[in-house]
XYZ file of C-alpha atoms in Angstrom:
600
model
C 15.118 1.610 -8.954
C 15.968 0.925 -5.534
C 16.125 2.878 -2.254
C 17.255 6.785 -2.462
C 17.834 8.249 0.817
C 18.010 12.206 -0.230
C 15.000 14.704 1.010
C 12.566 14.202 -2.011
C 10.560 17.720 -0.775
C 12.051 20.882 0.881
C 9.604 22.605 4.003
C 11.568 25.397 3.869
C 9.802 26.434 0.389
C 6.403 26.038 1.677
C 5.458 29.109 2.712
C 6.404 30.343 -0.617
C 4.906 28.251 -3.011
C 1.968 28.596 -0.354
C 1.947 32.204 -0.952
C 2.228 31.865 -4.596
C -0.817 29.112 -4.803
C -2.926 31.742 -2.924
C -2.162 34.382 -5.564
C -3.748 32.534 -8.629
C -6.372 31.320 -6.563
C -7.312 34.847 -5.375
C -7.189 35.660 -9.369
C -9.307 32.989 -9.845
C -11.800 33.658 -7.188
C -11.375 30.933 -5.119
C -11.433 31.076 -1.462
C -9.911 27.351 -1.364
C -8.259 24.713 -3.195
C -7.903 21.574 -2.790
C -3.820 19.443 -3.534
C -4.411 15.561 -2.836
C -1.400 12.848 -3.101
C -3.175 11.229 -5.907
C -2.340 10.868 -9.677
C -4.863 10.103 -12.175
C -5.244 6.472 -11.217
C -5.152 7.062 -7.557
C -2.387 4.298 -6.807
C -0.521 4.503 -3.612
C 2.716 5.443 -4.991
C 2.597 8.359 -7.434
C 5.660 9.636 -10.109
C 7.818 12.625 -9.459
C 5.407 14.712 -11.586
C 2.305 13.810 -9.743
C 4.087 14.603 -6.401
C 2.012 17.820 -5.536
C 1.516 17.725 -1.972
C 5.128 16.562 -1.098
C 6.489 19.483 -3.422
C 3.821 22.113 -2.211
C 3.931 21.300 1.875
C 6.899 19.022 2.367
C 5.206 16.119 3.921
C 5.750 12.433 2.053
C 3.531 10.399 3.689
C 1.731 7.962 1.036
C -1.450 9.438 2.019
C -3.083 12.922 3.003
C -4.347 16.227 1.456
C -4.108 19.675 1.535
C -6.743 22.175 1.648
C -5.616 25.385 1.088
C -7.511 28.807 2.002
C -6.400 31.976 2.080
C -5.578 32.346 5.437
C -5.135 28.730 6.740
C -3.556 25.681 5.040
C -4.135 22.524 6.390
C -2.259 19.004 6.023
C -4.756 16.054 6.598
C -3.133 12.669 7.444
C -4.136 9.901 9.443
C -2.940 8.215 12.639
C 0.103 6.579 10.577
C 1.507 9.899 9.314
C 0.833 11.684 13.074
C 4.899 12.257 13.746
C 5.816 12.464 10.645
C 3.844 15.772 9.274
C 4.935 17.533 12.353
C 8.916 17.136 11.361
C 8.131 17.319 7.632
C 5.734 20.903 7.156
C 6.597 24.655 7.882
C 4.155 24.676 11.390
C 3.749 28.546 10.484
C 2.559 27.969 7.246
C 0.742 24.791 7.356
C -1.742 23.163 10.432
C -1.421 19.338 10.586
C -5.196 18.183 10.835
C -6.071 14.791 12.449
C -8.178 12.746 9.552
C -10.595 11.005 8.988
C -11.149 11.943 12.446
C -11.968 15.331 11.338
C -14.210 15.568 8.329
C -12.846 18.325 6.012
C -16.011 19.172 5.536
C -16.843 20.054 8.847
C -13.097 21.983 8.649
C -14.066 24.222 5.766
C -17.390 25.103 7.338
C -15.788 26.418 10.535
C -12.802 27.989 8.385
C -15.142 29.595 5.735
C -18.161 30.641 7.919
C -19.381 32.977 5.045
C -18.831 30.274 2.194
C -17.009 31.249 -1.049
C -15.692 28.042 -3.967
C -13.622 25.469 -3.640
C -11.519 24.405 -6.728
C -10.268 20.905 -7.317
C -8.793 18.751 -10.228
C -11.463 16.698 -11.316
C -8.378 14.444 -13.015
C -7.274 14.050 -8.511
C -10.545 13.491 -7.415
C -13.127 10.419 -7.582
C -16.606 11.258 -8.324
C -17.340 9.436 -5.468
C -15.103 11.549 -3.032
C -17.038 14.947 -4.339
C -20.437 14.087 -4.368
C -20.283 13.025 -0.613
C -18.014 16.426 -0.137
C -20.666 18.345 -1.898
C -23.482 16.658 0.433
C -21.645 17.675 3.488
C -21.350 20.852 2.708
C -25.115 21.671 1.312
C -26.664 24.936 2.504
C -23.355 26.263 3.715
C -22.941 28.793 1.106
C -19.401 26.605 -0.182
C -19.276 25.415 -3.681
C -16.543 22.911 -5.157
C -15.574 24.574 -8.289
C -13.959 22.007 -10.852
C -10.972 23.876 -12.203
C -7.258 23.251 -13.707
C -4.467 22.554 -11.487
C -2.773 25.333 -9.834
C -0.351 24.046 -8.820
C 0.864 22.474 -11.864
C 0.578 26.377 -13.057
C 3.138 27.230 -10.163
C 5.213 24.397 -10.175
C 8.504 25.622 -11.907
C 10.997 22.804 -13.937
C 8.087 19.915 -13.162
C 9.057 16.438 -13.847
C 7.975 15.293 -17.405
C 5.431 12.561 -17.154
C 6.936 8.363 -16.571
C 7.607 7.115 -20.188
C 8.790 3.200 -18.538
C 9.205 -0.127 -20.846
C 6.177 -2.280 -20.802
C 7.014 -6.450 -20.648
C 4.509 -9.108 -20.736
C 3.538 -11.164 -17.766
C 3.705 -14.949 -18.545
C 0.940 -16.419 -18.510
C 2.692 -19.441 -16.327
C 2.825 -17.219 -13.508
C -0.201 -15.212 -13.676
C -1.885 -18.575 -14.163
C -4.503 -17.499 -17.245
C -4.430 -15.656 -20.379
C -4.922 -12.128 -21.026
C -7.980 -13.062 -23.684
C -9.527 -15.707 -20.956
C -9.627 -12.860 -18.763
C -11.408 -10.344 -20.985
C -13.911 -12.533 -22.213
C -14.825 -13.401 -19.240
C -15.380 -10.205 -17.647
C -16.682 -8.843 -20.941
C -19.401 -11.644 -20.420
C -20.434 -10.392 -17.225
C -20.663 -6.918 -18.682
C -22.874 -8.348 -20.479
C -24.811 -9.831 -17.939
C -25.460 -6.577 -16.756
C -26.851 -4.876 -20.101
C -23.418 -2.715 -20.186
C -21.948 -1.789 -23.636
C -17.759 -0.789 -22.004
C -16.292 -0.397 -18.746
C -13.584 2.501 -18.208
C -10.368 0.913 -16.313
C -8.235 3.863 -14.345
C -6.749 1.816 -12.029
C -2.911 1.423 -13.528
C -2.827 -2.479 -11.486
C -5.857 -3.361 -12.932
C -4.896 -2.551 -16.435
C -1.779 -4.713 -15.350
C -3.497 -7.517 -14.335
C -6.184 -7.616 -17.102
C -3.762 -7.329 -19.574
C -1.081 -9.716 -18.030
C 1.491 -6.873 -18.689
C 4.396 -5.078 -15.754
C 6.001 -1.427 -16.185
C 8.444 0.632 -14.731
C 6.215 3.748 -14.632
C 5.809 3.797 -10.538
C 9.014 3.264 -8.211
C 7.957 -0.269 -6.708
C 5.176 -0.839 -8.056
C 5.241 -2.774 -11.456
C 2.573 -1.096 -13.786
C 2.031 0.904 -16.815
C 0.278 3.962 -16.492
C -2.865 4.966 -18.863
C -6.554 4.229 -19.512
C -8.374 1.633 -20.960
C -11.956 0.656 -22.204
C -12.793 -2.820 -21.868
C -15.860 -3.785 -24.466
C -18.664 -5.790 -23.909
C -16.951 -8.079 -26.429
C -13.855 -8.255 -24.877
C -12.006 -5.923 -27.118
C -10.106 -3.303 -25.072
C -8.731 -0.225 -26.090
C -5.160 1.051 -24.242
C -4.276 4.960 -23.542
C -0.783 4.991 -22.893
C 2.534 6.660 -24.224
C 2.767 6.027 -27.932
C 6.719 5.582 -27.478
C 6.034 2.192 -25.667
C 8.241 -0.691 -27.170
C 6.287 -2.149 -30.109
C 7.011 -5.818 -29.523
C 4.349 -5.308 -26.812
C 1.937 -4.998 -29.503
C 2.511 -9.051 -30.010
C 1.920 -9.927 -26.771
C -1.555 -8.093 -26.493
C -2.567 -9.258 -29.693
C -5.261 -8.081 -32.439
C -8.324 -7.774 -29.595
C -6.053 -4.711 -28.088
C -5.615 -1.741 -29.210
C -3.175 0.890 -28.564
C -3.563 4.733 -28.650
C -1.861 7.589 -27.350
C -3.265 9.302 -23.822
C -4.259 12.105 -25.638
C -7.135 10.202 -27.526
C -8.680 9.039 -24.375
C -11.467 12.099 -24.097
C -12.301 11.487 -27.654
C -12.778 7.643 -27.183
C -14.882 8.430 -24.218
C -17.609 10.543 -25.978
C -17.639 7.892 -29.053
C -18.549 4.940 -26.350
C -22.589 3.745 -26.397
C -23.804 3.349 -23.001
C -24.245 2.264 -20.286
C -21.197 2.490 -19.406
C -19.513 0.885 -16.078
C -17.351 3.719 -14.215
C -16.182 3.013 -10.664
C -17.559 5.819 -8.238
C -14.610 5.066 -6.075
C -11.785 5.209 -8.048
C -12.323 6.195 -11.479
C -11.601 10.354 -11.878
C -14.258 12.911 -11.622
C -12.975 14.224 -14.724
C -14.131 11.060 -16.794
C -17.813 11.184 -15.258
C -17.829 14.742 -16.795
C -16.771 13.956 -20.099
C -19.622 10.650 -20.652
C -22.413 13.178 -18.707
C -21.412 16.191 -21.256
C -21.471 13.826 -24.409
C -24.248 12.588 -23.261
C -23.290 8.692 -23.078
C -25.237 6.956 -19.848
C -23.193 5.839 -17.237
C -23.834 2.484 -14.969
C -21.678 3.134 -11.853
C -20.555 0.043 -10.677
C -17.135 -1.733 -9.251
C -13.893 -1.773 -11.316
C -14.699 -5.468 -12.854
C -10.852 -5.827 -12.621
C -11.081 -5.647 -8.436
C -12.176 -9.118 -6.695
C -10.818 -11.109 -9.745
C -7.501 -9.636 -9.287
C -7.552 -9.553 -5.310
C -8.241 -13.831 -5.683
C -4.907 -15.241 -6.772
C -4.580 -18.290 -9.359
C -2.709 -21.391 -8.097
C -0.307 -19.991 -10.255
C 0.294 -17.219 -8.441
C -0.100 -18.509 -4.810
C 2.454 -21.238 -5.850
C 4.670 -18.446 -7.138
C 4.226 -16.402 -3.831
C 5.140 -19.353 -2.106
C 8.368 -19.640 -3.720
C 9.023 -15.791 -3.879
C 8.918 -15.549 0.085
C 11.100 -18.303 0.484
C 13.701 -16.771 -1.784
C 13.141 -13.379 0.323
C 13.117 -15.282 3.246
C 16.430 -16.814 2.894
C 17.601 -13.349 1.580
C 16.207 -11.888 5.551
C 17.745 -14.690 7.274
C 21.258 -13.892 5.645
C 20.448 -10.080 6.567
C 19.588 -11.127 10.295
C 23.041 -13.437 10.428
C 24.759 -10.458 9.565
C 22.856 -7.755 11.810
C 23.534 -10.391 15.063
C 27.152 -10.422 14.052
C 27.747 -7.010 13.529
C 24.895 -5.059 15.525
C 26.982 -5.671 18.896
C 29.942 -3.682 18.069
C 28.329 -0.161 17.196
C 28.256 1.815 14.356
C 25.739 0.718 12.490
C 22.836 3.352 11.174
C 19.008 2.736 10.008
C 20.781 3.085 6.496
C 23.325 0.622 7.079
C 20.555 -1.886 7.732
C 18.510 -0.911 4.466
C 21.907 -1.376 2.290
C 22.537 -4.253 3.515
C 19.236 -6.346 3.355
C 18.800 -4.793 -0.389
C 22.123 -6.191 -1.007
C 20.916 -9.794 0.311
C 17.791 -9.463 -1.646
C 19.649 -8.196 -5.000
C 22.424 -11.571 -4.435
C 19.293 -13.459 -5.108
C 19.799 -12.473 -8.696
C 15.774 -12.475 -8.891
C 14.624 -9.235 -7.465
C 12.831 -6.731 -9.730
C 12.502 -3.841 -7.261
C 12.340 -3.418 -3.554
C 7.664 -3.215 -3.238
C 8.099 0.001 -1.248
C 10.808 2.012 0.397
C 12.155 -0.003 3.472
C 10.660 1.153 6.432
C 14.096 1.139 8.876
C 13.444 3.206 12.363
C 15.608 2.786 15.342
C 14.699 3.877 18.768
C 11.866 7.246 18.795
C 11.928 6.549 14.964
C 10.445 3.413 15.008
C 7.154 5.262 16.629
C 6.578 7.209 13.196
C 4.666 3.961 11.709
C 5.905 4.744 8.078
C 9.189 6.476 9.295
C 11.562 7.277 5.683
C 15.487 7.653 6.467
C 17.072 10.189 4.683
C 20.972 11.409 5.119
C 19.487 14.000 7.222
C 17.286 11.869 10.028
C 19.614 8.938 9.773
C 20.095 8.041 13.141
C 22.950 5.557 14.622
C 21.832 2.219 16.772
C 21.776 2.812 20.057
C 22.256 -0.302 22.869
C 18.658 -0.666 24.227
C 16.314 0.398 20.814
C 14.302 -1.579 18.716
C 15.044 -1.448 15.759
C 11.421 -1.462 13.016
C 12.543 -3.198 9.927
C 9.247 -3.279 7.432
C 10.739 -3.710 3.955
C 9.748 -5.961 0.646
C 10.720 -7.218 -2.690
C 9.014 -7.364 -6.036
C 10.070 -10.835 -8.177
C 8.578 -12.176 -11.130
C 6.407 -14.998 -9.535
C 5.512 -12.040 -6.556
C 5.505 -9.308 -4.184
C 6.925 -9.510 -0.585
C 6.245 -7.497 2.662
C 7.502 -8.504 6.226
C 8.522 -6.476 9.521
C 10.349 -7.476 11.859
C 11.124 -5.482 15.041
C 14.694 -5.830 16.376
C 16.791 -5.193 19.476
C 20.212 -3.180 19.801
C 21.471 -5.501 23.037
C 19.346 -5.738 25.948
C 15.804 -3.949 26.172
C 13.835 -3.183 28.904
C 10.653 -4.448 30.145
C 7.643 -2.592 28.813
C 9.462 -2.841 25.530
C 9.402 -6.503 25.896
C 6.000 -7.254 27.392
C 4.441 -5.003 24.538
C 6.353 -6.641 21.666
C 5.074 -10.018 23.480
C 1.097 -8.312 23.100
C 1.941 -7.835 19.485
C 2.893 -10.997 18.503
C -0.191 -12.477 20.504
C -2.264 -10.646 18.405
C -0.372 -11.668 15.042
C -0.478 -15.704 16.442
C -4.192 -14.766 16.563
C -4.817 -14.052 12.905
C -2.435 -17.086 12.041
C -4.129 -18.920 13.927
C -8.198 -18.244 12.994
C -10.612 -20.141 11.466
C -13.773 -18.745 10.620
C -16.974 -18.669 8.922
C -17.180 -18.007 5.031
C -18.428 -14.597 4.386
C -16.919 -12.573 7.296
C -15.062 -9.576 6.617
C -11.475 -7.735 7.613
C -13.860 -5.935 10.226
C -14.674 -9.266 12.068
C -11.328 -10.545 12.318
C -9.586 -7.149 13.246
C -10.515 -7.306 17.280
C -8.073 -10.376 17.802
C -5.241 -8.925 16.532
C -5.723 -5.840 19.401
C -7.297 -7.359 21.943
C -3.488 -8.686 24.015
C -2.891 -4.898 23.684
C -6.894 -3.819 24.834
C -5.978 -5.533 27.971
C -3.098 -3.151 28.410
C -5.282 -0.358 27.646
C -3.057 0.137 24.109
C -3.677 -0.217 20.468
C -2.231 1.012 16.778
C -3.459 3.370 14.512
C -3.359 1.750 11.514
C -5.077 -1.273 9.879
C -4.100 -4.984 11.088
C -3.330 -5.758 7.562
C -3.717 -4.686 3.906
C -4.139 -7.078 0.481
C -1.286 -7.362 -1.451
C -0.894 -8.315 -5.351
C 0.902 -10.461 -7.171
C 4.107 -8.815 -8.325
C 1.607 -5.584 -8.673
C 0.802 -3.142 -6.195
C 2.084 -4.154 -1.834
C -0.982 -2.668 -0.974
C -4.027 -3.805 -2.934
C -7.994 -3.792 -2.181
C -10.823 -4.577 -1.486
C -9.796 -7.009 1.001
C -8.054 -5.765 4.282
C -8.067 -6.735 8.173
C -9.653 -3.778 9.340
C -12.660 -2.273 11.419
C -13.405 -1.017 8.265
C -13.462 -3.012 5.678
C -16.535 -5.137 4.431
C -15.432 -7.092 2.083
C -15.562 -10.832 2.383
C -12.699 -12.409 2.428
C -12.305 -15.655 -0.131
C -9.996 -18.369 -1.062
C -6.915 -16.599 -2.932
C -6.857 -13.477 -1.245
C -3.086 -12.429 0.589
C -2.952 -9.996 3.181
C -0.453 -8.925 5.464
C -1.096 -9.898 9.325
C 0.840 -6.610 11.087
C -0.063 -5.181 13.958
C 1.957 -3.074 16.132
C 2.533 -0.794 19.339
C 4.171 2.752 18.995
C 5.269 5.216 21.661
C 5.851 8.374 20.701
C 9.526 9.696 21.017
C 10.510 6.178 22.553
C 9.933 3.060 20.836
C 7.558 1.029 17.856
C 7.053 -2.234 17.866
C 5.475 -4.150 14.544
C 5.698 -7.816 13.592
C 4.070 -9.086 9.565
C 3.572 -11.716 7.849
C 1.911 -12.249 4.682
C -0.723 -14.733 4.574
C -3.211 -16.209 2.141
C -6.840 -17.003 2.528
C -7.814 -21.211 2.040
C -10.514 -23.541 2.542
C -9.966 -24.607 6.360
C -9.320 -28.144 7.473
C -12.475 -29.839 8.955
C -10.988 -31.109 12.299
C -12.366 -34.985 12.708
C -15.816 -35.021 14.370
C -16.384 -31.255 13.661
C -19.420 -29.928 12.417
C -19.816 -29.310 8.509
C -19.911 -25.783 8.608
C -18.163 -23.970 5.790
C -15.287 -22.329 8.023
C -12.216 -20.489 5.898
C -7.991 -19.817 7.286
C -5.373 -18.650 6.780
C -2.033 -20.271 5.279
C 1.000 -18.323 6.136
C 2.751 -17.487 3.474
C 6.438 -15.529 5.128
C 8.815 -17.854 7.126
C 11.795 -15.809 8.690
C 12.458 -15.970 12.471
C 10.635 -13.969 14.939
C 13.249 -12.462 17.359
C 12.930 -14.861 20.747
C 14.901 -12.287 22.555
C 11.867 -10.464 22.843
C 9.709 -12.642 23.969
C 8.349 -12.862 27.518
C 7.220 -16.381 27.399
C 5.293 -16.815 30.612
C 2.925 -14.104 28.871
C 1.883 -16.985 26.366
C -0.524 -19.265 26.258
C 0.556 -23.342 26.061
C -1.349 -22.641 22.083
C 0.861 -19.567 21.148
C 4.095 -21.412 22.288
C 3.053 -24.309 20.370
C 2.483 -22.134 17.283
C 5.587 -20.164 17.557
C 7.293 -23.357 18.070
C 6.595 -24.867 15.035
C 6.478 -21.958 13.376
C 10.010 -21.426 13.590
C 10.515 -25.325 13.419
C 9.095 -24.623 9.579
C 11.005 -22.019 9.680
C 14.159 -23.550 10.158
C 12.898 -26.763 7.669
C 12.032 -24.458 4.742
C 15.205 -22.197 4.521
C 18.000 -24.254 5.912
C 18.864 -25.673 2.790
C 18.645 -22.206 0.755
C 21.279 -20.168 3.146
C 24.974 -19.799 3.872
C 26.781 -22.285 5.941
C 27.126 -19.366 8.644
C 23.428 -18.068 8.541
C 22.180 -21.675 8.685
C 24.301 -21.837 12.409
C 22.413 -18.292 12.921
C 19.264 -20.013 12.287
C 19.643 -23.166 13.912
C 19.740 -21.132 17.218
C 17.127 -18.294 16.341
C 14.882 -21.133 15.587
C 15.457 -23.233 18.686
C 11.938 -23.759 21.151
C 10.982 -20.952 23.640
């Protein structure tokens, strides 16, 4: 349930499970294959069984691919998984490959100059994802070649699929009904002349349903398919062992079947039929074209309702970070007291904070595995300790502490970047950058209708004027007790989604030099209506209301590096700090506080 700090893949058995993968593809006549990290319902997190790239290659990273040729195997992962591939894969066997910043299309071409197929999963793969794979490589002689898994055909003693209990969200928290929700988006199925809509997406399943699993470590949901009807009936694919007492909860409008009578459902559906180009499996594309049922490609209807929270469940996120943040502020008490005298390891520090967050007697799981890098660890952005990297405090690290909890009313993230006694300089002006930038997002209001993309700039530019940056996004949407990281909306140059009323994200961004130091500071915070300052125009403008309250370490801060508005807002920041979590803390963390809140 919680934190396990063994070696979940073994590099040394790459090359041979590389070699072996090469056999049945040369038996197959495939010059390539392709291994994602991806399951069926392409969630972050997948189960043991789905683990195919971590068992083939070694590397864990929550995102990256494979692509494996017969003379070349290469490990794509993107600026947050840079470090870690390097100490995670066989270098002789596999090439770590810089991505998206090389397109694998481009990669094959060179690698395969006189063509030859591809084979993929088309249960791994999006429809979306091939068909602009297949456009990139047009009139290069390379074909992607749906096929079964190889390496499930290799993979000796796999894990059996997750059979977890399924238990109803109340409707208190998620703040409507499981029927309100269908009908309504079976109404704007409707709308657009489509008969069904095929859900893949194991959160959105969650959410429609107003039901939590234990399929996925840290993330709450039950995996399996459904079909949503353009009456609001919807039809579940899961594991027919599931508790029947479930059955009460869903009621007479769902239906439950085994996974194994998904396909056939499929082929008996009348079209048009919605299917999500972007997340929905190639596999199920195939199955509607080859029964000849019409698709209407269009957005998971599950997405944008799900990403806008219910007062409901802001008012339980609200009440779920205070919990966790009184759970931190215990943690940080203790680290203070006991950080000075030595000893202590990056697995000390996850122990303990799960142990403060378990004492609440309300946490569910920990949202993702805690994120606990001291010193030249902290630079590997999403940095795992095992037994075997665990690496003792040193005096002069920082200490990256990004960790989370699920609860019933919701789902926690927060980082905070610590020191191990005194730290130099450059460690301290650029932890001072990053928290300009993250007083920056706080601090915005803007326009309804801009995007992640427009916002993303302010979070970098203290560190542009340094000539630095981070190579990941300035923050990700997060559910409610569902998935930590949850779309469409994101801080990002990326993303284009507008951001609304309801929607939490994380404000994060960071600083990370390689084989010193990382520096990254979060909050969660939730998209609402902005307040009209008196005499301001009437434009619609939109803000953000933090949502995490746990001290930001003043130790680091150079203070004649902020402006008189940033030392106001860290001011009362920790003012509301101190306000909101007093009460809710040990008579010895409350002195802790008292001082770690007092004005720069």
């Amino acid at each position: 349930m919680f934190q396990s700090f063994e070696t979940t893949a073994d590099p040394a058995q790459g090359p041979g499970r590389l070699a072996r993968l090469r056999a049945v593809m040369a038996r197959d006549g495939l010059a390539g294959f392709f291994v994602p990290r991806a399951d069926a319902h392409q969630g972050e997190y997948v189960a043991d069984c789905d683990a195919r790239l971590a068992w083939l290659t070694g590397f864990t990273g929550s995102a990256g691919f494979c692509l494996a040729l017969a003379d070349v195997a290469g490990v794509f992962v993107d600026g947050r998984y840079r470090t870690q591939v390097k100490a995670q894969v066989d270098l002789g066997a596999f090439i770590p490959v810089p991505w998206p910043e090389t397109d694998p299309a481009a990669w094959l071409r060179e690698k395969l100059p006189g063509g030859g197929k591809v084979g993929f999963d088309p249960w791994l793969h999006t429809r979306g994802a091939i068909e602009k794979m297949e456009k990139a490589l047009s009139g290069n002689g390379i074909a992607l070649v749906a096929s079964e898994n190889l390496v499930d055909e290799i993979w000796d003693n796999r894990p059996l699929p997750p059979r977890g209990a399924v238990r109803p969200q109340p409707e208190g928290l998620a703040g409507r009904g499981h029927g309100d929700k269908r009908a309504e988006l079976a109404a704007g199925l409707r709308a657009e002349g489509q008969r069904a809509a095929v859900l893949t997406l194991s959160d959105s399943i969650a959410w429609l349903l107003n039901i939590r699993g234990d399929d996925i470590p840290h993330i709450p949901v039950v995996q399996g398919f459904a079909i949503l009807h353009d009456d609001g009936r919807v039809a579940l694919f899961t594991h027919p062992a599931r508790p029947a007492g479930i059955g009460d909860h869903l009621g007479p409008e769902v239906w439950l079947y085994p996974e194994s009578a998904f396909e056939a459902a499929l082929l008996e559906l009348d079209g048009p039929v919605r299917v999500d180009k972007a997340s929905a499996p190639d596999a199920v594309a195939r199955i509607l074209e080859a029964g000849g049922v019409e698709i209407a490609w269009g957005d998971d209807p599950c997405i944008l309702p799900k990403a806008k929270k219910t007062a409901a469940e802001i008012e339980g996120a609200r009440a779920a970070h205070l919990r966790d943040g009184a759970a931190m502020v215990e943690f940080l008490a203790w680290y203070d007291a006991t950080a000075h005298r030595g000893g202590l390891t990056e697995i000390d520090l996850v122990v303990e904070l799960e142990a403060q967050r378990r004492a609440t007697g309300a946490l569910r799981d920990i949202s993702f595995e805690t994120i606990s890098g001291s010193g030249p660890h902290g630079a590997v952005i999403h940095y795992r300790v095992t037994r075997e990297t665990n690496r003792g405090l040193a005096p002069g690290d920082l200490v990256v502490l990004d960790s989370g909890g699920q609860y019933d009313d919701g789902t926690t993230d927060i980082t905070r970047t610590l020191p191990v006694g005194e730290v130099g300089r450059a460690e301290r002006e650029a932890f001072t950058r990053v928290l300009q930038g993250m007083i920056a997002i706080s601090r915005v209001q803007f326009p309804r209708g801009l995007a992640g993309r427009d916002l993303d700039a302010l979070a970098r530019y203290p560190l542009w004027l340094a000539h630095c940056d981070y190579d990941h996004g300035t923050g990700h949407g997060v559910g409610s007790y569902l998935s930590v990281h949850e779309g469409p909306q994101r801080l990002s140059r990326l993303s284009e989604v507008a951001l609304e009323p309801g929607m939490i994200l994380s404000n994060e961004p960071g600083y990370y030099r390689e084989g010193a130091f990382g520096i990254r500071i979060e909050n969660l915070v939730v998209v609402r209506e902005a307040d009209r300052p008196e005499g301001g125009d009437a434009r619609d403008m939109l803000g953000f209301e933090t949502l995490t309250f746990v001290p930001i370490d003043r130790r680091l801060v150079m203070a004649g590096m902020l402006s008189a508005a940033e030392r106001d807002w860290l001011d009362g920041y920790h003012a509301e700090v101190r306000r909101k979590l007093a009460p809710r803390v040990s008579e010895p963390a409350r002195a802790w506080l008292k001082a770690a809140c007092a004005p720069i």
